[in-house]
Amino acid sequence: MINVIGLGYIGLPTALMLAKFGLEVVGTDRDIDKINSLMDGNLLIDEEGIIELYEDAKQNIKFTSEYQHTHTYIVTVPTPYQKKNKKLDPEFLLSAVESVLDVCDKGATIIIESTISPGTIDKHVRPLIRDRGFIIGEDIHLVHAPERIIPGNMVKELTLNSRTIGADCKEIGEKVKGLYSSFCKSDIVVTDIRTAEMTKVVENTYRDVNIAFANELAQICHSDNMDVYEIIKIANKHPRVNILNPGPGVGGHCISVDPWFLVGDYPELTNLIKVARVTNDFMPNHVLKRIKQIMNEHNLRDISKIGLYGLTYKEDVNDTRESPTLQLINNLEDNLAFGIKVFDPYVKEELVDNQYMDFDAFLQDIEIVVLMVGHQHIKNNESYVENKIVLDTKNIFENNKNYHKL
Ligand code: SAJ
């Protein structure tokens, strides 16, 4: 039996996948409300294919708030980062490992999937296990198997993406590889723990640096009246060029966070990575600059006539963590922040002042609509914004030359 600890965005689909492919799985979460919902078949995650996955898995999975007495644990608890010092907060992870140690079999394997800063296992997890009197490699085996799935396409990517397994010895690495290959149809690379930790953070840092390049290009092109999208499109026809898309900023809990782990640990060696982070974090300010320019061009003075469409960190998800729209609002001086209006079809709780729950009401009250997120909803409803002044920060409507761009 496999005990999956932490039933969030990563833990739940992973647990369901293992169960679908015939393993006996118990999903544990300390949030009793979540467990009750899951027991009622309410999955609390809106991902394509998740309901079908649950239907295929439900025979083999149970949900509880108790840790199980077993041999294999997969830990997928959140690993928040501390905004002040830009370091990982390992508290939930360490508390989960402690609880596993209270109940596990001798020789059990603890697989940590949560994203961690490189060195976390040596610095925090091993000492904790040793202090409890366990011998690592005999009483407990440690593995780091970082996840790679992208919100919005998680169910497919669980099966299709390659994976990394970091283990102290090859035998345990191969055993865990066998477990994941029950559902993962791509390459599974077995390596050591430190390499697996670093590789995960490197992947997200790579993407951040590449997005920063696109965002810098957008600012250069805007400053001299060039079309960044046309330039990227043509440049990308070169066989060795693949520039990403500029946008209003980089949000989410991964790409906007992980590079800071490297900057924090290697301050003297991370010039490029740090500048990329700062560049991406500046993008909401660039959007604000563009809003002010467009207001001037149209002789508009009233900030309450501006509406931001999209509060989530990217399209077709309901996650608002580190979202560029929230960053933009937080950066506004008070007199502006109180006026600006906001709408997102995916966000049902009120997160900011002047947030509308109704699209029509939102549109009625504004003259400039700033498209911050390319939800399918706006793609289907372009006709509703066509008569407004539009700032399309994501080039959602590539062919509409009437819209202002970044
Ligand atoms: N973005 C751009 N331009 C682009 C691509 C993305 O501005 O060309 C922005 C998005 O709008 C969003 C942010 O970047 O605000 C991040 O979005 P994303 O779709 O690139 O990535 P995440 O954060 O949803 O998921 C990433 C993925 N990592 C990589 O692609 C290297 C995913 O595979 C990881 O599993 C996930 O982080 C994680 O959990 O670490």
Short mmCIF file of C-alpha atoms and ligand atoms in Angstrom, two decimals:
data_model
loop_
_atom_site.label_atom_id
_atom_site.label_comp_id
_atom_site.label_asym_id
_atom_site.label_seq_id
_atom_site.Cartn_x
_atom_site.Cartn_y
_atom_site.Cartn_z
CA MET A 1 0.00 0.00 0.00
CA ILE A 2 1.20 3.53 -0.82
CA ASN A 3 0.42 6.45 1.43
CA VAL A 4 0.32 9.77 -0.43
CA ILE A 5 0.66 12.68 1.99
CA GLY A 6 -0.82 16.04 0.93
CA LEU A 7 -3.72 15.95 -1.52
CA GLY A 8 -3.27 19.22 -3.40
CA TYR A 9 -2.61 19.95 -7.07
CA ILE A 10 0.17 17.38 -7.26
CA GLY A 11 -0.69 14.80 -4.61
CA LEU A 12 -4.26 14.11 -5.64
CA PRO A 13 -3.69 13.44 -9.35
CA THR A 14 -0.60 11.37 -8.52
CA ALA A 15 -2.50 9.28 -5.96
CA LEU A 16 -5.36 8.75 -8.42
CA MET A 17 -2.95 7.75 -11.16
CA LEU A 18 -1.28 5.11 -8.97
CA ALA A 19 -4.71 3.80 -7.96
CA LYS A 20 -5.92 3.72 -11.55
CA PHE A 21 -3.02 1.47 -12.45
CA GLY A 22 -3.92 -1.03 -9.77
CA LEU A 23 -1.93 -0.02 -6.71
CA GLU A 24 -3.61 0.19 -3.35
CA VAL A 25 -3.42 3.86 -2.32
CA VAL A 26 -4.37 5.81 0.78
CA GLY A 27 -4.42 9.60 0.41
CA THR A 28 -3.78 11.54 3.62
CA ASP A 29 -4.38 15.22 4.23
CA ARG A 30 -4.62 17.07 7.52
CA ASP A 31 -7.49 19.20 6.16
CA ILE A 32 -10.59 17.32 7.33
CA ASP A 33 -12.92 19.35 5.07
CA LYS A 34 -10.87 18.34 2.07
CA ILE A 35 -10.99 14.69 3.10
CA ASN A 36 -14.78 14.87 3.51
CA SER A 37 -15.12 16.44 0.07
CA LEU A 38 -12.89 13.81 -1.50
CA MET A 39 -14.87 11.04 0.19
CA ASP A 40 -17.99 12.53 -1.41
CA GLY A 41 -16.31 12.45 -4.81
CA ASN A 42 -15.84 16.25 -4.91
CA LEU A 43 -12.27 16.61 -6.17
CA LEU A 44 -11.78 20.37 -5.61
CA ILE A 45 -9.47 20.53 -8.62
CA ASP A 46 -10.61 21.65 -12.02
CA GLU A 47 -8.31 19.84 -14.45
CA GLU A 48 -9.18 18.24 -17.75
CA GLY A 49 -9.58 14.48 -17.35
CA ILE A 50 -9.51 14.47 -13.53
CA ILE A 51 -13.10 13.22 -13.15
CA GLU A 52 -12.50 10.34 -15.54
CA LEU A 53 -9.26 9.58 -13.70
CA TYR A 54 -11.14 9.48 -10.40
CA GLU A 55 -13.76 7.13 -11.86
CA ASP A 56 -10.99 4.74 -12.96
CA ALA A 57 -9.19 5.01 -9.62
CA LYS A 58 -11.88 5.04 -6.97
CA GLN A 59 -11.91 1.27 -6.35
CA ASN A 60 -8.30 1.38 -5.19
CA ILE A 61 -8.10 4.60 -3.19
CA LYS A 62 -9.18 5.72 0.27
CA PHE A 63 -8.96 9.18 1.83
CA THR A 64 -8.18 9.91 5.47
CA SER A 65 -6.50 12.45 7.73
CA GLU A 66 -4.45 9.68 9.39
CA TYR A 67 -0.94 8.64 8.38
CA GLN A 68 -0.77 4.95 7.49
CA HIS A 69 1.44 2.17 8.79
CA THR A 70 3.11 1.05 5.56
CA HIS A 71 6.29 0.74 3.50
CA THR A 72 6.05 3.48 0.85
CA TYR A 73 5.20 7.17 1.32
CA ILE A 74 4.93 9.92 -1.28
CA VAL A 75 5.11 13.37 0.29
CA THR A 76 3.49 16.15 -1.77
CA VAL A 77 2.86 18.80 0.85
CA PRO A 78 3.23 22.52 0.02
CA THR A 79 6.68 24.06 0.47
CA PRO A 80 5.94 27.76 0.81
CA TYR A 81 8.64 30.32 0.38
CA GLN A 82 9.30 33.14 2.77
CA LYS A 83 8.88 36.36 0.82
CA LYS A 84 11.11 38.37 3.16
CA ASN A 85 14.31 36.33 2.87
CA LYS A 86 13.37 34.46 -0.32
CA LYS A 87 14.09 31.11 1.31
CA LEU A 88 12.08 27.91 1.36
CA ASP A 89 10.02 27.26 4.46
CA PRO A 90 10.39 23.50 5.10
CA GLU A 91 7.95 23.42 8.04
CA PHE A 92 5.14 21.42 6.37
CA LEU A 93 7.62 19.04 4.78
CA LEU A 94 9.41 18.35 8.06
CA SER A 95 6.18 17.95 9.95
CA ALA A 96 4.98 15.40 7.34
CA VAL A 97 8.26 13.46 7.58
CA GLU A 98 7.99 13.45 11.40
CA SER A 99 4.47 12.05 11.18
CA VAL A 100 5.63 9.36 8.74
CA LEU A 101 8.41 8.38 11.14
CA ASP A 102 5.79 7.91 13.88
CA VAL A 103 4.03 5.15 11.95
CA CYS A 104 6.21 3.70 9.18
CA ASP A 105 7.51 0.14 8.78
CA LYS A 106 11.21 -0.55 9.26
CA GLY A 107 12.92 -0.15 5.87
CA ALA A 108 10.21 2.18 4.55
CA THR A 109 10.86 4.50 1.62
CA ILE A 110 9.93 8.18 1.88
CA ILE A 111 9.61 9.78 -1.56
CA ILE A 112 9.59 13.57 -1.43
CA GLU A 113 7.86 15.10 -4.47
CA SER A 114 7.40 18.63 -3.12
CA THR A 115 9.69 21.20 -4.73
CA ILE A 116 12.58 22.00 -2.41
CA SER A 117 15.60 24.24 -2.64
CA PRO A 118 18.78 22.32 -3.51
CA GLY A 119 20.35 20.96 -0.33
CA THR A 120 17.11 20.81 1.70
CA ILE A 121 17.30 17.04 2.18
CA ASP A 122 20.88 17.17 3.52
CA LYS A 123 20.25 20.27 5.59
CA HIS A 124 16.84 19.54 7.11
CA VAL A 125 15.44 16.08 6.34
CA ARG A 126 18.42 13.83 7.09
CA PRO A 127 19.18 15.46 10.47
CA LEU A 128 15.53 15.12 11.47
CA ILE A 129 15.50 11.40 10.64
CA ARG A 130 18.83 10.78 12.38
CA ASP A 131 17.76 12.72 15.48
CA ARG A 132 14.82 10.34 15.77
CA GLY A 133 17.29 7.43 15.96
CA PHE A 134 16.69 6.01 12.46
CA ILE A 135 19.54 4.89 10.22
CA ILE A 136 19.14 6.23 6.68
CA GLY A 137 19.69 3.46 4.16
CA GLU A 138 18.58 0.78 6.64
CA ASP A 139 15.55 1.88 8.66
CA ILE A 140 14.50 4.57 6.18
CA HIS A 141 15.25 5.10 2.48
CA LEU A 142 15.07 8.62 1.13
CA VAL A 143 14.10 9.54 -2.42
CA HIS A 144 13.45 12.87 -4.16
CA ALA A 145 11.13 12.57 -7.17
CA PRO A 146 10.22 16.15 -8.13
CA GLU A 147 7.04 16.65 -10.11
CA ARG A 148 7.01 18.32 -13.52
CA ILE A 149 3.35 18.60 -14.43
CA ILE A 150 1.90 21.89 -15.60
CA PRO A 151 -1.35 23.26 -14.15
CA GLY A 152 -3.94 23.15 -16.92
CA ASN A 153 -2.66 19.89 -18.43
CA MET A 154 -1.78 17.85 -15.36
CA VAL A 155 -3.50 14.57 -16.07
CA LYS A 156 -1.93 14.19 -19.52
CA GLU A 157 1.50 15.38 -18.38
CA LEU A 158 1.58 12.89 -15.50
CA THR A 159 1.62 10.13 -18.09
CA LEU A 160 3.65 11.82 -20.82
CA ASN A 161 6.41 13.75 -19.01
CA SER A 162 9.78 12.28 -18.28
CA ARG A 163 10.71 12.14 -14.55
CA THR A 164 13.76 12.30 -12.34
CA ILE A 165 14.27 10.01 -9.36
CA GLY A 166 17.03 10.96 -6.91
CA ALA A 167 18.03 8.23 -4.46
CA ASP A 168 20.96 7.38 -2.20
CA CYS A 169 21.44 3.96 -3.81
CA LYS A 170 20.67 2.58 -7.25
CA GLU A 171 18.59 -0.31 -5.96
CA ILE A 172 16.07 1.97 -4.22
CA GLY A 173 16.11 4.37 -7.18
CA GLU A 174 15.21 1.51 -9.54
CA LYS A 175 12.48 0.28 -7.19
CA VAL A 176 10.86 3.71 -7.13
CA LYS A 177 11.29 3.98 -10.89
CA GLY A 178 9.25 0.77 -11.13
CA LEU A 179 6.51 2.38 -9.06
CA TYR A 180 6.27 5.50 -11.24
CA SER A 181 6.50 3.51 -14.46
CA SER A 182 3.08 2.05 -13.58
CA PHE A 183 1.65 5.26 -15.08
CA CYS A 184 4.56 7.30 -16.49
CA LYS A 185 5.14 6.28 -20.07
CA SER A 186 8.23 8.43 -20.65
CA ASP A 187 11.89 8.19 -19.59
CA ILE A 188 12.54 7.93 -15.87
CA VAL A 189 16.10 8.92 -15.01
CA VAL A 190 17.61 7.61 -11.79
CA THR A 191 20.27 9.81 -10.19
CA ASP A 192 21.34 11.02 -6.75
CA ILE A 193 19.22 13.24 -4.49
CA ARG A 194 21.29 16.43 -4.80
CA THR A 195 21.18 16.23 -8.60
CA ALA A 196 17.40 15.71 -8.58
CA GLU A 197 16.88 18.68 -6.26
CA MET A 198 19.03 20.96 -8.41
CA THR A 199 17.59 19.76 -11.73
CA LYS A 200 14.05 20.65 -10.70
CA VAL A 201 14.97 24.20 -9.73
CA VAL A 202 17.13 24.58 -12.85
CA GLU A 203 14.16 23.67 -15.07
CA ASN A 204 11.96 26.42 -13.67
CA THR A 205 14.85 28.90 -13.64
CA TYR A 206 15.53 28.16 -17.31
CA ARG A 207 11.95 29.06 -18.15
CA ASP A 208 12.05 32.23 -16.04
CA VAL A 209 15.24 33.44 -17.73
CA ASN A 210 13.78 32.75 -21.17
CA ILE A 211 10.53 34.57 -20.39
CA ALA A 212 12.60 37.51 -19.10
CA PHE A 213 14.37 37.65 -22.45
CA ALA A 214 11.00 37.89 -24.24
CA ASN A 215 9.82 40.53 -21.76
CA GLU A 216 12.95 42.60 -22.26
CA LEU A 217 12.48 42.41 -26.02
CA ALA A 218 8.90 43.62 -25.59
CA GLN A 219 10.13 46.68 -23.73
CA ILE A 220 12.87 47.41 -26.27
CA CYS A 221 10.43 47.09 -29.16
CA HIS A 222 7.80 49.22 -27.49
CA SER A 223 10.33 51.98 -26.79
CA ASP A 224 11.12 52.27 -30.50
CA ASN A 225 7.81 51.42 -32.10
CA MET A 226 8.62 47.90 -33.32
CA ASP A 227 6.27 44.91 -33.31
CA VAL A 228 7.78 42.43 -30.86
CA TYR A 229 5.39 39.64 -31.83
CA GLU A 230 6.23 39.90 -35.52
CA ILE A 231 9.94 39.94 -34.67
CA ILE A 232 9.66 36.87 -32.42
CA LYS A 233 7.58 35.04 -35.01
CA ILE A 234 10.18 35.61 -37.72
CA ALA A 235 13.19 34.94 -35.42
CA ASN A 236 11.61 31.65 -34.32
CA LYS A 237 11.75 30.39 -37.89
CA HIS A 238 15.51 30.07 -37.35
CA PRO A 239 16.11 26.39 -36.53
CA ARG A 240 17.99 27.17 -33.32
CA VAL A 241 15.87 30.06 -31.99
CA ASN A 242 12.79 29.56 -29.82
CA ILE A 243 11.82 32.77 -28.03
CA LEU A 244 8.95 32.55 -25.53
CA ASN A 245 6.00 34.94 -25.22
CA PRO A 246 6.21 38.31 -23.49
CA GLY A 247 3.46 38.96 -20.98
CA PRO A 248 2.30 41.07 -18.03
CA GLY A 249 4.58 39.20 -15.61
CA VAL A 250 5.39 35.73 -14.32
CA GLY A 251 3.13 34.30 -11.67
CA GLY A 252 2.42 30.99 -10.01
CA HIS A 253 4.10 29.29 -7.12
CA CYS A 254 6.94 27.73 -9.14
CA ILE A 255 8.65 29.80 -11.80
CA SER A 256 8.43 33.07 -9.90
CA VAL A 257 9.77 31.42 -6.73
CA ASP A 258 12.33 28.69 -7.50
CA PRO A 259 15.01 30.92 -9.10
CA TRP A 260 15.21 32.85 -5.81
CA PHE A 261 16.47 29.68 -4.10
CA LEU A 262 19.56 29.81 -6.32
CA VAL A 263 19.97 33.57 -5.89
CA GLY A 264 19.68 33.16 -2.10
CA ASP A 265 22.27 30.37 -1.93
CA TYR A 266 24.72 31.66 -4.56
CA PRO A 267 24.40 35.46 -4.50
CA GLU A 268 27.78 36.01 -6.14
CA LEU A 269 27.10 33.58 -8.99
CA THR A 270 23.58 34.37 -10.09
CA ASN A 271 23.71 37.72 -11.93
CA LEU A 272 21.71 36.54 -14.92
CA ILE A 273 19.14 34.65 -12.87
CA LYS A 274 18.58 37.58 -10.54
CA VAL A 275 18.23 40.12 -13.36
CA ALA A 276 15.74 37.79 -15.07
CA ARG A 277 13.63 37.62 -11.91
CA VAL A 278 13.73 41.38 -11.48
CA THR A 279 12.85 41.87 -15.17
CA ASN A 280 9.82 39.60 -14.88
CA ASP A 281 8.73 41.18 -11.60
CA PHE A 282 8.90 44.59 -13.29
CA MET A 283 6.39 43.64 -16.00
CA PRO A 284 3.24 44.59 -14.01
CA ASN A 285 4.82 48.08 -13.73
CA HIS A 286 5.37 48.13 -17.48
CA VAL A 287 1.67 47.30 -17.92
CA LEU A 288 0.80 50.19 -15.62
CA LYS A 289 3.01 52.48 -17.67
CA ARG A 290 1.18 51.34 -20.80
CA ILE A 291 -2.22 51.96 -19.13
CA LYS A 292 -1.19 55.53 -18.28
CA GLN A 293 0.05 56.15 -21.83
CA ILE A 294 -3.19 54.83 -23.31
CA MET A 295 -5.24 56.97 -20.92
CA ASN A 296 -3.27 60.02 -22.10
CA GLU A 297 -3.70 59.11 -25.77
CA HIS A 298 -7.45 58.87 -25.23
CA ASN A 299 -7.69 61.87 -22.93
CA LEU A 300 -9.00 59.76 -20.09
CA ARG A 301 -8.33 60.81 -16.50
CA ASP A 302 -10.59 58.53 -14.49
CA ILE A 303 -8.88 55.33 -13.23
CA SER A 304 -12.27 53.85 -12.39
CA LYS A 305 -12.84 53.52 -16.14
CA ILE A 306 -10.04 50.93 -16.30
CA GLY A 307 -10.86 47.22 -15.98
CA LEU A 308 -8.34 44.43 -15.57
CA TYR A 309 -9.56 41.16 -17.09
CA GLY A 310 -7.96 38.16 -15.35
CA LEU A 311 -6.76 37.64 -11.79
CA THR A 312 -5.24 34.18 -12.07
CA TYR A 313 -1.53 33.65 -12.76
CA LYS A 314 -2.25 32.16 -16.17
CA GLU A 315 -5.01 31.02 -18.49
CA ASP A 316 -7.76 28.54 -17.62
CA VAL A 317 -6.71 27.84 -14.03
CA ASN A 318 -8.17 29.30 -10.82
CA ASP A 319 -4.82 29.73 -9.05
CA THR A 320 -4.05 33.39 -8.24
CA ARG A 321 -0.74 32.90 -6.42
CA GLU A 322 1.83 35.58 -7.36
CA SER A 323 -0.45 36.60 -10.23
CA PRO A 324 0.71 39.61 -12.31
CA THR A 325 -2.71 41.25 -11.81
CA LEU A 326 -2.38 41.04 -8.02
CA GLN A 327 1.20 42.32 -8.31
CA LEU A 328 -0.04 45.24 -10.42
CA ILE A 329 -2.76 46.13 -7.91
CA ASN A 330 -0.37 45.82 -4.96
CA ASN A 331 2.10 48.14 -6.68
CA LEU A 332 -0.50 50.84 -7.27
CA GLU A 333 -0.51 53.92 -5.15
CA ASP A 334 -3.63 53.98 -2.96
CA ASN A 335 -5.48 56.61 -4.97
CA LEU A 336 -5.25 54.40 -8.07
CA ALA A 337 -5.78 51.05 -6.38
CA PHE A 338 -9.18 52.03 -5.07
CA GLY A 339 -10.52 52.87 -8.51
CA ILE A 340 -9.34 50.13 -10.84
CA LYS A 341 -11.86 47.37 -11.60
CA VAL A 342 -11.22 43.65 -11.91
CA PHE A 343 -12.96 40.57 -13.26
CA ASP A 344 -11.99 36.92 -13.64
CA PRO A 345 -14.46 34.20 -14.65
CA TYR A 346 -12.49 31.59 -12.65
CA VAL A 347 -12.22 33.49 -9.36
CA LYS A 348 -15.33 33.19 -7.24
CA GLU A 349 -14.06 34.70 -3.99
CA GLU A 350 -13.50 38.40 -3.54
CA LEU A 351 -9.75 39.03 -3.44
CA VAL A 352 -9.48 42.74 -4.24
CA ASP A 353 -11.50 45.96 -4.08
CA ASN A 354 -13.79 46.60 -7.04
CA GLN A 355 -13.80 42.95 -8.11
CA TYR A 356 -16.82 42.06 -10.21
CA MET A 357 -18.43 38.64 -10.31
CA ASP A 358 -20.48 39.49 -13.38
CA PHE A 359 -18.82 40.07 -16.74
CA ASP A 360 -21.56 42.33 -18.14
CA ALA A 361 -21.60 44.57 -15.07
CA PHE A 362 -17.79 44.83 -15.23
CA LEU A 363 -17.90 45.84 -18.90
CA GLN A 364 -20.65 48.38 -18.36
CA ASP A 365 -18.52 50.38 -15.92
CA ILE A 366 -15.25 50.61 -17.88
CA GLU A 367 -13.82 52.19 -21.02
CA ILE A 368 -10.39 50.56 -21.19
CA VAL A 369 -10.13 46.80 -20.76
CA VAL A 370 -6.69 45.41 -19.98
CA LEU A 371 -6.46 41.74 -20.91
CA MET A 372 -4.08 40.23 -18.34
CA VAL A 373 -4.92 36.53 -18.86
CA GLY A 374 -5.87 34.65 -22.02
CA HIS A 375 -8.71 32.55 -20.61
CA GLN A 376 -10.77 30.60 -23.15
CA HIS A 377 -13.69 32.65 -21.82
CA ILE A 378 -12.36 35.88 -23.39
CA LYS A 379 -11.36 34.09 -26.58
CA ASN A 380 -14.99 33.01 -26.90
CA ASN A 381 -16.33 36.46 -26.04
CA GLU A 382 -14.15 38.89 -27.95
CA SER A 383 -17.22 40.64 -29.34
CA TYR A 384 -17.99 41.92 -25.81
CA VAL A 385 -14.77 43.95 -25.65
CA GLU A 386 -14.41 45.00 -29.29
CA ASN A 387 -16.14 48.35 -28.71
CA LYS A 388 -13.76 49.21 -25.82
CA ILE A 389 -10.23 50.50 -25.82
CA VAL A 390 -8.26 47.26 -25.36
CA LEU A 391 -4.74 46.67 -24.03
CA ASP A 392 -3.96 43.06 -24.93
CA THR A 393 -0.91 42.29 -22.76
CA LYS A 394 -0.73 38.65 -23.87
CA ASN A 395 -1.35 39.14 -27.58
CA ILE A 396 -4.41 36.93 -27.22
CA PHE A 397 -5.94 38.48 -30.31
CA GLU A 398 -2.89 38.37 -32.50
CA ASN A 399 -4.67 39.59 -35.61
CA ASN A 400 -6.54 42.49 -34.07
CA LYS A 401 -4.41 45.50 -34.94
CA ASN A 402 -6.83 47.92 -33.20
CA TYR A 403 -5.77 46.67 -29.79
CA HIS A 404 -2.87 48.20 -27.91
CA LYS A 405 -0.09 45.75 -27.08
CA LEU A 406 2.56 45.57 -24.35
N1 SAJ B 1 4.58 32.86 -19.08
C1 SAJ B 1 4.93 33.92 -19.91
N2 SAJ B 1 5.42 33.64 -21.16
C2 SAJ B 1 5.58 32.36 -21.61
C3 SAJ B 1 5.23 31.29 -20.76
C4 SAJ B 1 4.74 31.57 -19.49
O1 SAJ B 1 4.80 35.10 -19.54
O2 SAJ B 1 6.01 32.18 -22.75
C5 SAJ B 1 4.06 33.12 -17.72
C6 SAJ B 1 2.65 32.56 -17.47
O3 SAJ B 1 1.67 33.42 -17.97
C7 SAJ B 1 2.66 32.40 -15.97
C8 SAJ B 1 4.10 32.02 -15.66
O4 SAJ B 1 4.85 32.42 -16.79
O5 SAJ B 1 2.37 33.63 -15.33
C9 SAJ B 1 4.33 30.53 -15.38
O6 SAJ B 1 3.52 29.74 -16.21
P1 SAJ B 1 3.99 28.41 -16.94
O7 SAJ B 1 2.82 27.91 -17.71
O8 SAJ B 1 5.22 28.64 -17.72
O9 SAJ B 1 4.43 27.43 -15.77
P2 SAJ B 1 3.74 26.93 -14.38
O10 SAJ B 1 4.25 27.82 -13.29
O11 SAJ B 1 2.29 26.76 -14.51
O12 SAJ B 1 4.41 25.47 -14.25
C10 SAJ B 1 5.83 25.36 -14.21
C11 SAJ B 1 6.27 24.30 -15.24
N3 SAJ B 1 7.73 24.35 -15.39
C12 SAJ B 1 8.33 24.45 -16.60
O13 SAJ B 1 7.71 24.53 -17.63
C13 SAJ B 1 9.82 24.42 -16.62
C14 SAJ B 1 5.81 22.90 -14.80
O14 SAJ B 1 6.32 21.92 -15.68
C15 SAJ B 1 6.28 22.61 -13.37
O15 SAJ B 1 5.82 21.33 -12.92
C16 SAJ B 1 5.71 23.69 -12.46
O16 SAJ B 1 6.21 24.96 -12.89
C17 SAJ B 1 6.13 23.39 -11.02
O17 SAJ B 1 5.27 22.92 -10.25
O18 SAJ B 1 7.31 23.55 -10.70
#
